[in-house]
Amino acid sequence: MSESFRTLIHKIAIAHDELQLRLHYMDAAGELFACQHWSIYLHDSQGQHTTIDIKGLPDSFIDYYQSVGAAIDPIMQYVSENHAPAHEQIIFTEVDWKQSQLYQSGCGKKYDHEHIMTGPIVGRGQLIGTVHFARTSGTPAFNTVDLMHLSALCAHISAQLAFLRTEQEFRRSQKATCLTPRELQIASLVANGLTNAEIAAELWISQNTVKQTLKKIFRKLNVTARAEMVAKLQLIC
């Protein structure tokens, strides 16, 4: 396991974007932890969208977990509060786990999650994602060695994700600073809803100057419309 663990850590460290990081994780994590089901949930840098990659389970599981499981999952609650990995035996006795609301509602009985383990992905002091593992009936429970490996894996994912997002923010800021002060001024007036004629009057320039300046801004930002320009500037400024 140590060799496969080192290989995965290396692949995470050289991932050039979040997609590649997720792909490397999904390709290796199941074998690494001897799981039949595994997934990764990542919130975007604005916390508005969540990307979910999952293996070994139907899409219906995502709907089940989001609508039912998340609210009754004490393992996830532990991970959220402590920013530390956990499996069911940290929270429950074996008997209590089988009788728990989470197990009985479908996690265990319907989707055959005999044993589950969850780890945190953190950034700037916040939980920005999680990784999940499940073993099916007839397999051994997760143990302290699994938790140690998961803790290390989550630390590496968190660190690389922080690097990739910082790099992405830098590239965005570089795009924004490529605009001249006059271009930023005109873009700001467009964002405030002014027409070309109103911008020209406001800045004491011709409408043609406004039009040509907007064309330059569109080229620099690789957009084709005013609304698209405003939306992109909101993301990168």
Tab-separated table of C-alpha atoms in Angstrom:
chain	number	residue	atom	x	y	z
A	1	MET	CA	0.000	0.000	0.000
A	2	SER	CA	2.856	2.404	0.740
A	3	GLU	CA	4.104	2.356	-2.863
A	4	SER	CA	0.656	3.008	-4.321
A	5	PHE	CA	0.146	5.731	-1.723
A	6	ARG	CA	3.384	7.469	-2.735
A	7	THR	CA	2.416	7.190	-6.401
A	8	LEU	CA	-0.942	8.853	-5.783
A	9	ILE	CA	0.641	11.622	-3.688
A	10	HIS	CA	3.098	12.307	-6.494
A	11	LYS	CA	0.328	12.469	-9.090
A	12	ILE	CA	-1.650	14.867	-6.920
A	13	ALA	CA	1.428	17.057	-6.471
A	14	ILE	CA	1.993	17.390	-10.233
A	15	ALA	CA	-1.672	17.877	-11.212
A	16	HIS	CA	-1.856	21.014	-13.367
A	17	ASP	CA	-5.526	21.737	-12.629
A	18	GLU	CA	-8.422	20.597	-10.459
A	19	LEU	CA	-9.762	18.245	-13.113
A	20	GLN	CA	-6.491	16.350	-13.319
A	21	LEU	CA	-6.255	16.232	-9.527
A	22	ARG	CA	-9.733	14.701	-9.328
A	23	LEU	CA	-8.971	12.192	-12.076
A	24	HIS	CA	-5.761	11.044	-10.392
A	25	TYR	CA	-7.614	10.635	-7.116
A	26	MET	CA	-10.537	8.740	-8.615
A	27	ASP	CA	-8.233	6.408	-10.565
A	28	ALA	CA	-6.296	5.275	-7.504
A	29	ALA	CA	-8.284	5.890	-4.320
A	30	GLY	CA	-10.515	2.837	-4.548
A	31	GLU	CA	-7.629	0.381	-4.742
A	32	LEU	CA	-5.621	2.325	-2.168
A	33	PHE	CA	-8.307	1.886	0.487
A	34	ALA	CA	-9.677	-1.446	-0.776
A	35	CYS	CA	-13.096	0.093	-1.385
A	36	GLN	CA	-15.931	-0.750	-3.716
A	37	HIS	CA	-17.440	2.753	-3.612
A	38	TRP	CA	-15.604	6.081	-3.406
A	39	SER	CA	-16.117	9.737	-4.276
A	40	ILE	CA	-14.841	13.289	-3.998
A	41	TYR	CA	-16.926	16.419	-3.443
A	42	LEU	CA	-15.295	19.798	-4.180
A	43	HIS	CA	-16.853	23.233	-3.686
A	44	ASP	CA	-15.663	25.945	-6.074
A	45	SER	CA	-13.666	28.928	-4.804
A	46	GLN	CA	-16.863	30.977	-4.443
A	47	GLY	CA	-18.639	28.173	-2.578
A	48	GLN	CA	-21.514	28.285	-5.065
A	49	HIS	CA	-21.107	25.029	-6.988
A	50	THR	CA	-20.053	21.527	-6.026
A	51	THR	CA	-18.309	19.079	-8.332
A	52	ILE	CA	-18.990	15.428	-7.535
A	53	ASP	CA	-17.062	12.432	-8.839
A	54	ILE	CA	-18.301	9.028	-7.745
A	55	LYS	CA	-17.527	5.394	-8.588
A	56	GLY	CA	-19.302	2.153	-7.817
A	57	LEU	CA	-22.692	3.769	-7.225
A	58	PRO	CA	-25.642	4.858	-9.372
A	59	ASP	CA	-26.519	8.538	-9.780
A	60	SER	CA	-29.506	7.945	-7.499
A	61	PHE	CA	-27.109	7.806	-4.558
A	62	ILE	CA	-26.219	11.478	-5.009
A	63	ASP	CA	-29.895	12.430	-4.832
A	64	TYR	CA	-30.399	10.172	-1.811
A	65	TYR	CA	-27.438	11.592	0.068
A	66	GLN	CA	-28.214	15.233	-0.686
A	67	SER	CA	-31.901	14.913	0.191
A	68	VAL	CA	-31.732	12.411	3.071
A	69	GLY	CA	-28.279	11.176	4.056
A	70	ALA	CA	-26.435	14.460	4.635
A	71	ALA	CA	-28.825	15.597	7.361
A	72	ILE	CA	-28.461	12.359	9.355
A	73	ASP	CA	-24.775	11.604	8.804
A	74	PRO	CA	-22.856	11.918	12.113
A	75	ILE	CA	-19.587	10.892	10.447
A	76	MET	CA	-19.845	13.841	8.088
A	77	GLN	CA	-20.804	16.083	10.999
A	78	TYR	CA	-17.692	14.947	12.885
A	79	VAL	CA	-15.490	15.648	9.858
A	80	SER	CA	-17.069	19.098	9.383
A	81	GLU	CA	-16.605	20.079	13.026
A	82	ASN	CA	-13.117	18.658	13.549
A	83	HIS	CA	-11.560	18.823	10.064
A	84	ALA	CA	-10.321	15.300	10.702
A	85	PRO	CA	-11.133	11.987	8.990
A	86	ALA	CA	-13.508	9.522	10.596
A	87	HIS	CA	-15.139	6.140	10.035
A	88	GLU	CA	-18.307	4.738	11.554
A	89	GLN	CA	-16.545	3.017	14.445
A	90	ILE	CA	-15.380	6.369	15.805
A	91	ILE	CA	-19.026	7.368	16.273
A	92	PHE	CA	-20.849	4.070	16.779
A	93	THR	CA	-20.482	0.618	18.210
A	94	GLU	CA	-21.016	-2.065	15.571
A	95	VAL	CA	-24.568	-2.703	16.817
A	96	ASP	CA	-25.434	1.008	16.990
A	97	TRP	CA	-24.140	1.566	13.463
A	98	LYS	CA	-26.438	-1.106	12.063
A	99	GLN	CA	-29.362	0.459	13.928
A	100	SER	CA	-28.490	4.045	13.041
A	101	GLN	CA	-30.832	6.199	11.001
A	102	LEU	CA	-28.183	6.649	8.298
A	103	TYR	CA	-27.647	2.898	7.856
A	104	GLN	CA	-31.335	2.032	8.040
A	105	SER	CA	-32.488	4.850	5.732
A	106	GLY	CA	-30.565	3.525	2.757
A	107	CYS	CA	-26.850	4.113	3.154
A	108	GLY	CA	-26.316	0.619	4.500
A	109	LYS	CA	-29.351	-1.350	3.421
A	110	LYS	CA	-29.999	0.011	-0.072
A	111	TYR	CA	-26.497	0.953	-1.205
A	112	ASP	CA	-24.606	-1.709	0.783
A	113	HIS	CA	-22.344	0.651	2.690
A	114	GLU	CA	-21.311	-1.813	5.356
A	115	HIS	CA	-18.417	0.418	6.428
A	116	ILE	CA	-17.891	4.107	5.611
A	117	MET	CA	-15.033	6.590	5.976
A	118	THR	CA	-14.915	10.307	5.208
A	119	GLY	CA	-12.030	12.781	5.047
A	120	PRO	CA	-11.895	16.609	4.901
A	121	ILE	CA	-10.454	18.853	2.235
A	122	VAL	CA	-9.787	22.265	3.765
A	123	GLY	CA	-8.756	25.702	2.556
A	124	ARG	CA	-8.406	29.010	4.369
A	125	GLY	CA	-9.754	27.436	7.521
A	126	GLN	CA	-12.927	26.210	5.849
A	127	LEU	CA	-14.182	22.824	4.697
A	128	ILE	CA	-14.106	23.082	0.901
A	129	GLY	CA	-14.615	19.441	0.050
A	130	THR	CA	-14.701	15.856	1.252
A	131	VAL	CA	-13.606	12.420	0.143
A	132	HIS	CA	-15.770	9.389	0.886
A	133	PHE	CA	-15.153	5.653	0.964
A	134	ALA	CA	-17.411	2.666	1.486
A	135	ARG	CA	-16.810	-1.063	1.798
A	136	THR	CA	-19.598	-3.508	1.090
A	137	SER	CA	-20.861	-6.566	2.966
A	138	GLY	CA	-18.254	-9.185	3.805
A	139	THR	CA	-15.330	-6.738	3.905
A	140	PRO	CA	-13.370	-5.606	6.994
A	141	ALA	CA	-14.014	-2.312	8.745
A	142	PHE	CA	-11.685	0.651	8.317
A	143	ASN	CA	-8.973	0.912	10.968
A	144	THR	CA	-6.482	3.403	12.398
A	145	VAL	CA	-3.982	2.769	9.599
A	146	ASP	CA	-6.659	3.682	7.044
A	147	LEU	CA	-7.342	6.893	8.994
A	148	MET	CA	-3.630	7.747	9.059
A	149	HIS	CA	-3.321	7.297	5.307
A	150	LEU	CA	-6.519	9.244	4.700
A	151	SER	CA	-5.356	12.099	6.918
A	152	ALA	CA	-2.126	12.355	4.915
A	153	LEU	CA	-3.953	12.092	1.600
A	154	CYS	CA	-6.396	14.855	2.568
A	155	ALA	CA	-3.499	17.088	3.613
A	156	HIS	CA	-1.843	16.654	0.206
A	157	ILE	CA	-5.099	17.245	-1.690
A	158	SER	CA	-5.810	20.353	0.385
A	159	ALA	CA	-2.319	21.753	-0.187
A	160	GLN	CA	-2.343	21.151	-3.947
A	161	LEU	CA	-5.859	22.522	-4.292
A	162	ALA	CA	-4.802	25.683	-2.439
A	163	PHE	CA	-1.834	26.050	-4.812
A	164	LEU	CA	-3.957	25.514	-7.926
A	165	ARG	CA	-6.622	27.983	-6.812
A	166	THR	CA	-4.065	30.622	-5.837
A	167	GLU	CA	-2.470	30.200	-9.252
A	168	GLN	CA	-5.883	30.492	-10.904
A	169	GLU	CA	-6.680	33.657	-8.965
A	170	PHE	CA	-3.334	35.111	-10.025
A	171	ARG	CA	-4.043	34.384	-13.688
A	172	ARG	CA	-7.447	36.015	-13.352
A	173	SER	CA	-5.965	39.096	-11.726
A	174	GLN	CA	-3.390	39.279	-14.526
A	175	LYS	CA	-6.219	39.324	-17.049
A	176	ALA	CA	-7.912	42.130	-15.161
A	177	THR	CA	-4.754	44.222	-14.895
A	178	CYS	CA	-4.173	43.909	-18.628
A	179	LEU	CA	-6.933	46.519	-19.015
A	180	THR	CA	-5.874	50.140	-19.010
A	181	PRO	CA	-7.384	52.568	-16.472
A	182	ARG	CA	-9.614	54.027	-19.223
A	183	GLU	CA	-10.767	50.544	-20.265
A	184	LEU	CA	-11.581	49.649	-16.661
A	185	GLN	CA	-13.482	52.938	-16.332
A	186	ILE	CA	-15.587	52.263	-19.415
A	187	ALA	CA	-16.181	48.652	-18.364
A	188	SER	CA	-17.354	49.891	-14.960
A	189	LEU	CA	-19.844	52.263	-16.591
A	190	VAL	CA	-21.132	49.436	-18.785
A	191	ALA	CA	-21.612	47.367	-15.618
A	192	ASN	CA	-23.664	50.237	-14.213
A	193	GLY	CA	-26.005	49.992	-17.197
A	194	LEU	CA	-24.913	53.025	-19.223
A	195	THR	CA	-25.229	53.024	-23.011
A	196	ASN	CA	-22.376	53.986	-25.320
A	197	ALA	CA	-23.901	57.432	-25.742
A	198	GLU	CA	-24.221	57.910	-21.984
A	199	ILE	CA	-20.637	56.718	-21.427
A	200	ALA	CA	-19.380	59.131	-24.090
A	201	ALA	CA	-21.206	62.020	-22.424
A	202	GLU	CA	-19.972	61.003	-18.977
A	203	LEU	CA	-16.316	60.844	-20.052
A	204	TRP	CA	-16.380	63.647	-22.655
A	205	ILE	CA	-15.300	61.344	-25.460
A	206	SER	CA	-16.900	60.270	-28.721
A	207	GLN	CA	-19.241	57.308	-29.040
A	208	ASN	CA	-16.829	55.835	-31.582
A	209	THR	CA	-14.053	55.938	-28.966
A	210	VAL	CA	-16.312	54.080	-26.558
A	211	LYS	CA	-17.150	51.520	-29.239
A	212	GLN	CA	-13.510	50.934	-30.188
A	213	THR	CA	-12.449	50.700	-26.558
A	214	LEU	CA	-15.090	48.075	-25.903
A	215	LYS	CA	-13.818	46.072	-28.868
A	216	LYS	CA	-10.326	46.101	-27.310
A	217	ILE	CA	-11.729	44.991	-23.968
A	218	PHE	CA	-13.656	42.159	-25.639
A	219	ARG	CA	-10.474	40.938	-27.343
A	220	LYS	CA	-8.423	41.083	-24.141
A	221	LEU	CA	-11.040	39.203	-22.137
A	222	ASN	CA	-11.988	36.842	-24.971
A	223	VAL	CA	-15.692	37.738	-24.805
A	224	THR	CA	-18.222	38.816	-27.429
A	225	ALA	CA	-20.938	40.678	-25.539
A	226	ARG	CA	-21.320	43.371	-22.870
A	227	ALA	CA	-23.059	41.070	-20.385
A	228	GLU	CA	-20.340	38.442	-20.821
A	229	MET	CA	-17.677	41.113	-20.260
A	230	VAL	CA	-19.322	42.283	-17.041
A	231	ALA	CA	-19.708	38.718	-15.761
A	232	LYS	CA	-16.073	37.899	-16.471
A	233	LEU	CA	-14.795	41.043	-14.800
A	234	GLN	CA	-16.840	40.227	-11.707
A	235	LEU	CA	-15.049	36.876	-11.518
A	236	ILE	CA	-11.512	38.171	-12.014
A	237	CYS	CA	-11.564	41.522	-10.226
